Short mmCIF file of N, CA and C in Angstrom, two decimals:
data_model
loop_
_atom_site.label_atom_id
_atom_site.label_comp_id
_atom_site.label_asym_id
_atom_site.label_seq_id
_atom_site.Cartn_x
_atom_site.Cartn_y
_atom_site.Cartn_z
N MET A 1 0.84 -1.17 0.00
CA MET A 1 0.00 0.00 0.00
C MET A 1 0.89 1.24 0.00
N LYS A 2 0.54 2.20 -0.83
CA LYS A 2 1.33 3.42 -0.96
C LYS A 2 1.11 4.30 0.26
N SER A 3 2.21 4.85 0.78
CA SER A 3 2.06 5.79 1.90
C SER A 3 2.05 7.21 1.33
N PHE A 4 1.34 8.09 2.01
CA PHE A 4 1.21 9.46 1.55
C PHE A 4 1.81 10.41 2.57
N ASP A 5 2.45 11.40 2.04
CA ASP A 5 2.98 12.47 2.87
C ASP A 5 1.93 13.57 2.90
N PHE A 6 1.19 13.66 4.00
CA PHE A 6 0.09 14.62 4.07
C PHE A 6 0.56 16.06 4.23
N MET A 7 1.83 16.25 4.35
CA MET A 7 2.36 17.61 4.37
C MET A 7 2.56 18.12 2.94
N ASP A 8 2.54 17.20 2.00
CA ASP A 8 2.66 17.57 0.59
C ASP A 8 1.25 17.78 0.04
N LEU A 9 0.97 18.98 -0.47
CA LEU A 9 -0.39 19.31 -0.92
C LEU A 9 -0.87 18.46 -2.08
N THR A 10 0.02 17.96 -2.92
CA THR A 10 -0.43 17.14 -4.04
C THR A 10 -1.04 15.84 -3.54
N ASP A 11 -0.47 15.25 -2.48
CA ASP A 11 -1.06 14.05 -1.90
C ASP A 11 -2.36 14.39 -1.15
N PHE A 12 -2.38 15.51 -0.50
CA PHE A 12 -3.55 15.91 0.29
C PHE A 12 -4.78 16.09 -0.60
N GLN A 13 -4.60 16.59 -1.82
CA GLN A 13 -5.73 16.83 -2.71
C GLN A 13 -6.48 15.54 -3.04
N LEU A 14 -5.82 14.43 -2.97
CA LEU A 14 -6.50 13.17 -3.23
C LEU A 14 -7.57 12.87 -2.20
N TYR A 15 -7.50 13.45 -1.03
CA TYR A 15 -8.41 13.15 0.06
C TYR A 15 -9.42 14.25 0.36
N LEU A 16 -9.49 15.26 -0.49
CA LEU A 16 -10.48 16.30 -0.27
C LEU A 16 -11.87 15.72 -0.51
N PRO A 17 -12.79 15.89 0.41
CA PRO A 17 -14.12 15.32 0.21
C PRO A 17 -14.86 16.04 -0.91
N PHE A 18 -15.59 15.28 -1.69
CA PHE A 18 -16.46 15.79 -2.73
C PHE A 18 -15.70 16.60 -3.79
N ARG A 19 -14.46 16.31 -4.02
CA ARG A 19 -13.69 17.14 -4.94
C ARG A 19 -14.16 16.99 -6.38
N ASN A 20 -14.89 15.95 -6.70
CA ASN A 20 -15.35 15.76 -8.07
C ASN A 20 -16.75 16.32 -8.32
N GLN A 21 -17.36 16.90 -7.29
CA GLN A 21 -18.67 17.49 -7.48
C GLN A 21 -18.55 18.83 -8.18
N ALA A 22 -19.64 19.22 -8.82
CA ALA A 22 -19.66 20.53 -9.49
C ALA A 22 -19.54 21.62 -8.43
N PRO A 23 -18.85 22.69 -8.76
CA PRO A 23 -18.72 23.78 -7.78
C PRO A 23 -20.06 24.44 -7.50
N ASP A 24 -20.20 24.96 -6.28
CA ASP A 24 -21.41 25.67 -5.92
C ASP A 24 -21.52 26.93 -6.77
N THR A 25 -22.72 27.18 -7.25
CA THR A 25 -22.96 28.40 -8.01
C THR A 25 -24.09 29.15 -7.34
N ASP A 26 -24.16 30.41 -7.64
CA ASP A 26 -25.24 31.23 -7.10
C ASP A 26 -26.31 31.41 -8.16
N GLU A 27 -26.56 30.39 -8.96
CA GLU A 27 -27.57 30.46 -9.99
C GLU A 27 -28.77 29.62 -9.59
N MET A 28 -29.93 30.08 -10.03
CA MET A 28 -31.17 29.38 -9.75
C MET A 28 -31.94 29.28 -11.07
N ASN A 29 -32.45 28.10 -11.36
CA ASN A 29 -33.21 27.88 -12.58
C ASN A 29 -34.69 27.75 -12.25
N ILE A 30 -35.50 28.60 -12.88
CA ILE A 30 -36.94 28.57 -12.68
C ILE A 30 -37.60 28.57 -14.05
N THR A 31 -38.91 28.41 -14.06
CA THR A 31 -39.70 28.57 -15.28
C THR A 31 -40.65 29.72 -15.03
N LEU A 32 -40.59 30.74 -15.89
CA LEU A 32 -41.45 31.91 -15.77
C LEU A 32 -42.31 32.00 -17.02
N ASN A 33 -43.61 31.83 -16.84
CA ASN A 33 -44.55 31.87 -17.96
C ASN A 33 -44.11 30.93 -19.10
N ASN A 34 -43.81 29.70 -18.71
CA ASN A 34 -43.43 28.62 -19.64
C ASN A 34 -42.10 28.81 -20.33
N GLU A 35 -41.27 29.73 -19.85
CA GLU A 35 -39.94 29.95 -20.41
C GLU A 35 -38.89 29.71 -19.33
N PRO A 36 -37.84 28.93 -19.62
CA PRO A 36 -36.78 28.74 -18.63
C PRO A 36 -36.06 30.05 -18.36
N LEU A 37 -35.70 30.27 -17.12
CA LEU A 37 -35.01 31.49 -16.73
C LEU A 37 -33.97 31.15 -15.68
N THR A 38 -32.75 31.63 -15.86
CA THR A 38 -31.68 31.45 -14.89
C THR A 38 -31.46 32.78 -14.18
N LEU A 39 -31.50 32.74 -12.85
CA LEU A 39 -31.34 33.94 -12.04
C LEU A 39 -30.05 33.86 -11.24
N ASP A 40 -29.39 35.00 -11.08
CA ASP A 40 -28.21 35.08 -10.24
C ASP A 40 -28.66 35.34 -8.81
N GLY A 41 -27.95 34.77 -7.87
CA GLY A 41 -28.28 34.99 -6.46
C GLY A 41 -29.07 33.83 -5.89
N GLU A 42 -29.10 33.76 -4.60
CA GLU A 42 -29.75 32.64 -3.94
C GLU A 42 -31.19 32.92 -3.54
N VAL A 43 -31.48 34.13 -3.09
CA VAL A 43 -32.81 34.43 -2.58
C VAL A 43 -33.46 35.51 -3.42
N ILE A 44 -34.64 35.21 -3.92
CA ILE A 44 -35.40 36.20 -4.67
C ILE A 44 -36.87 36.05 -4.28
N THR A 45 -37.51 37.17 -4.05
CA THR A 45 -38.93 37.17 -3.70
C THR A 45 -39.75 37.43 -4.96
N VAL A 46 -41.05 37.21 -4.83
CA VAL A 46 -41.95 37.50 -5.95
C VAL A 46 -41.85 38.98 -6.31
N GLU A 47 -41.86 39.83 -5.30
CA GLU A 47 -41.77 41.27 -5.53
C GLU A 47 -40.50 41.64 -6.32
N LYS A 48 -39.39 41.05 -5.93
CA LYS A 48 -38.11 41.33 -6.60
C LYS A 48 -38.13 40.82 -8.05
N LEU A 49 -38.71 39.66 -8.26
CA LEU A 49 -38.82 39.11 -9.62
C LEU A 49 -39.68 40.01 -10.50
N LEU A 50 -40.82 40.46 -9.97
CA LEU A 50 -41.70 41.34 -10.74
C LEU A 50 -40.99 42.65 -11.09
N ASP A 51 -40.24 43.19 -10.15
CA ASP A 51 -39.47 44.42 -10.42
C ASP A 51 -38.39 44.18 -11.47
N MET A 52 -37.68 43.06 -11.32
CA MET A 52 -36.59 42.74 -12.23
C MET A 52 -37.10 42.56 -13.66
N LYS A 53 -38.25 41.92 -13.82
CA LYS A 53 -38.83 41.69 -15.15
C LYS A 53 -39.68 42.86 -15.63
N ARG A 54 -39.81 43.89 -14.77
CA ARG A 54 -40.58 45.10 -15.10
C ARG A 54 -42.04 44.81 -15.38
N TYR A 55 -42.60 43.88 -14.58
CA TYR A 55 -44.02 43.59 -14.65
C TYR A 55 -44.73 44.58 -13.74
N THR A 56 -45.23 45.66 -14.31
CA THR A 56 -45.77 46.75 -13.51
C THR A 56 -47.30 46.81 -13.50
N PHE A 57 -47.96 46.10 -14.40
CA PHE A 57 -49.41 46.13 -14.46
C PHE A 57 -49.98 45.60 -13.14
N LYS A 58 -50.85 46.36 -12.51
CA LYS A 58 -51.32 46.03 -11.15
C LYS A 58 -52.35 44.91 -11.10
N LEU A 59 -53.15 44.75 -12.14
CA LEU A 59 -54.18 43.70 -12.13
C LEU A 59 -53.57 42.40 -12.63
N ARG A 60 -53.00 41.65 -11.70
CA ARG A 60 -52.31 40.40 -12.06
C ARG A 60 -52.48 39.38 -10.95
N ILE A 61 -52.25 38.15 -11.33
CA ILE A 61 -52.21 37.03 -10.39
C ILE A 61 -50.85 36.37 -10.57
N VAL A 62 -50.21 36.02 -9.45
CA VAL A 62 -48.95 35.29 -9.50
C VAL A 62 -49.18 33.93 -8.87
N LYS A 63 -48.73 32.90 -9.59
CA LYS A 63 -48.83 31.53 -9.09
C LYS A 63 -47.43 30.93 -9.04
N ILE A 64 -47.14 30.23 -7.95
CA ILE A 64 -45.90 29.46 -7.83
C ILE A 64 -46.30 28.00 -7.68
N ASN A 65 -45.87 27.20 -8.63
CA ASN A 65 -46.19 25.77 -8.63
C ASN A 65 -47.69 25.53 -8.47
N GLY A 66 -48.48 26.38 -9.14
CA GLY A 66 -49.94 26.23 -9.12
C GLY A 66 -50.64 26.87 -7.94
N ARG A 67 -49.90 27.40 -7.00
CA ARG A 67 -50.48 28.01 -5.80
C ARG A 67 -50.55 29.53 -5.98
N ILE A 68 -51.75 30.10 -5.82
CA ILE A 68 -51.92 31.54 -5.97
C ILE A 68 -51.28 32.24 -4.78
N ILE A 69 -50.48 33.28 -5.08
CA ILE A 69 -49.78 34.03 -4.05
C ILE A 69 -50.57 35.30 -3.73
N ASP A 70 -50.83 35.54 -2.46
CA ASP A 70 -51.54 36.73 -2.03
C ASP A 70 -50.68 37.96 -2.30
N ARG A 71 -51.28 38.99 -2.88
CA ARG A 71 -50.54 40.21 -3.24
C ARG A 71 -49.80 40.80 -2.04
N ASP A 72 -50.38 40.73 -0.86
CA ASP A 72 -49.74 41.29 0.34
C ASP A 72 -48.47 40.55 0.74
N SER A 73 -48.28 39.35 0.23
CA SER A 73 -47.09 38.58 0.62
C SER A 73 -46.03 38.51 -0.48
N TYR A 74 -46.15 39.31 -1.53
CA TYR A 74 -45.15 39.30 -2.61
C TYR A 74 -43.74 39.57 -2.07
N GLY A 75 -43.63 40.43 -1.08
CA GLY A 75 -42.32 40.78 -0.54
C GLY A 75 -41.70 39.70 0.33
N GLU A 76 -42.52 38.77 0.82
CA GLU A 76 -42.01 37.71 1.70
C GLU A 76 -41.95 36.35 1.01
N GLU A 77 -42.70 36.18 -0.07
CA GLU A 77 -42.78 34.87 -0.73
C GLU A 77 -41.51 34.63 -1.53
N VAL A 78 -40.73 33.63 -1.11
CA VAL A 78 -39.43 33.34 -1.72
C VAL A 78 -39.61 32.32 -2.84
N ILE A 79 -38.93 32.57 -3.94
CA ILE A 79 -38.92 31.66 -5.08
C ILE A 79 -37.70 30.76 -4.94
N ASN A 80 -37.91 29.46 -5.15
CA ASN A 80 -36.84 28.48 -5.00
C ASN A 80 -36.44 27.90 -6.35
N ASP A 81 -35.26 27.31 -6.37
CA ASP A 81 -34.76 26.66 -7.56
C ASP A 81 -35.76 25.61 -8.04
N GLY A 82 -36.07 25.63 -9.33
CA GLY A 82 -36.98 24.65 -9.90
C GLY A 82 -38.45 25.05 -9.88
N ASP A 83 -38.79 26.18 -9.25
CA ASP A 83 -40.18 26.61 -9.18
C ASP A 83 -40.71 26.99 -10.56
N ILE A 84 -42.01 26.81 -10.70
CA ILE A 84 -42.72 27.22 -11.92
C ILE A 84 -43.59 28.41 -11.54
N ILE A 85 -43.29 29.56 -12.13
CA ILE A 85 -44.00 30.79 -11.81
C ILE A 85 -44.82 31.21 -13.01
N GLN A 86 -46.06 31.59 -12.73
CA GLN A 86 -46.93 32.13 -13.77
C GLN A 86 -47.39 33.50 -13.32
N VAL A 87 -47.26 34.47 -14.21
CA VAL A 87 -47.78 35.82 -13.98
C VAL A 87 -48.90 36.01 -14.99
N ILE A 88 -50.11 36.14 -14.47
CA ILE A 88 -51.30 36.23 -15.31
C ILE A 88 -51.91 37.60 -15.16
N TYR A 89 -52.06 38.29 -16.28
CA TYR A 89 -52.66 39.62 -16.26
C TYR A 89 -54.17 39.50 -16.45
N LEU A 90 -54.92 40.25 -15.65
CA LEU A 90 -56.36 40.27 -15.75
C LEU A 90 -56.77 41.41 -16.66
N MET A 91 -57.52 41.10 -17.70
CA MET A 91 -57.93 42.11 -18.67
C MET A 91 -59.45 42.13 -18.73
N SER A 92 -59.96 43.28 -19.01
CA SER A 92 -61.40 43.40 -19.23
C SER A 92 -61.62 44.22 -20.49
N GLY A 93 -62.74 44.07 -21.03
CA GLY A 93 -63.02 44.82 -22.25
C GLY A 93 -64.36 44.38 -22.83
N GLY A 94 -64.65 44.93 -23.94
CA GLY A 94 -65.95 44.62 -24.51
C GLY A 94 -65.87 44.24 -25.94
#
């Protein structure tokens, strides 16, 4: 059995846990209105997403994974990696 000199960094690298895993990224993949979207950063709220996408029309419904989000909680409702978000505008007319 080969002995290793753990003071030598080249030998030490062989024993780093999870060294073959992909590096951590600060990217999150979601689906917004049936389109894939990659976001930078770890935490984003519904309010922040609406601002970022410049969705300013007030008569709208936001759904995350089929669940309707109350307008009063847009600032607290966090979007997670893999979520499916739908922004539906309410229109009226004749």
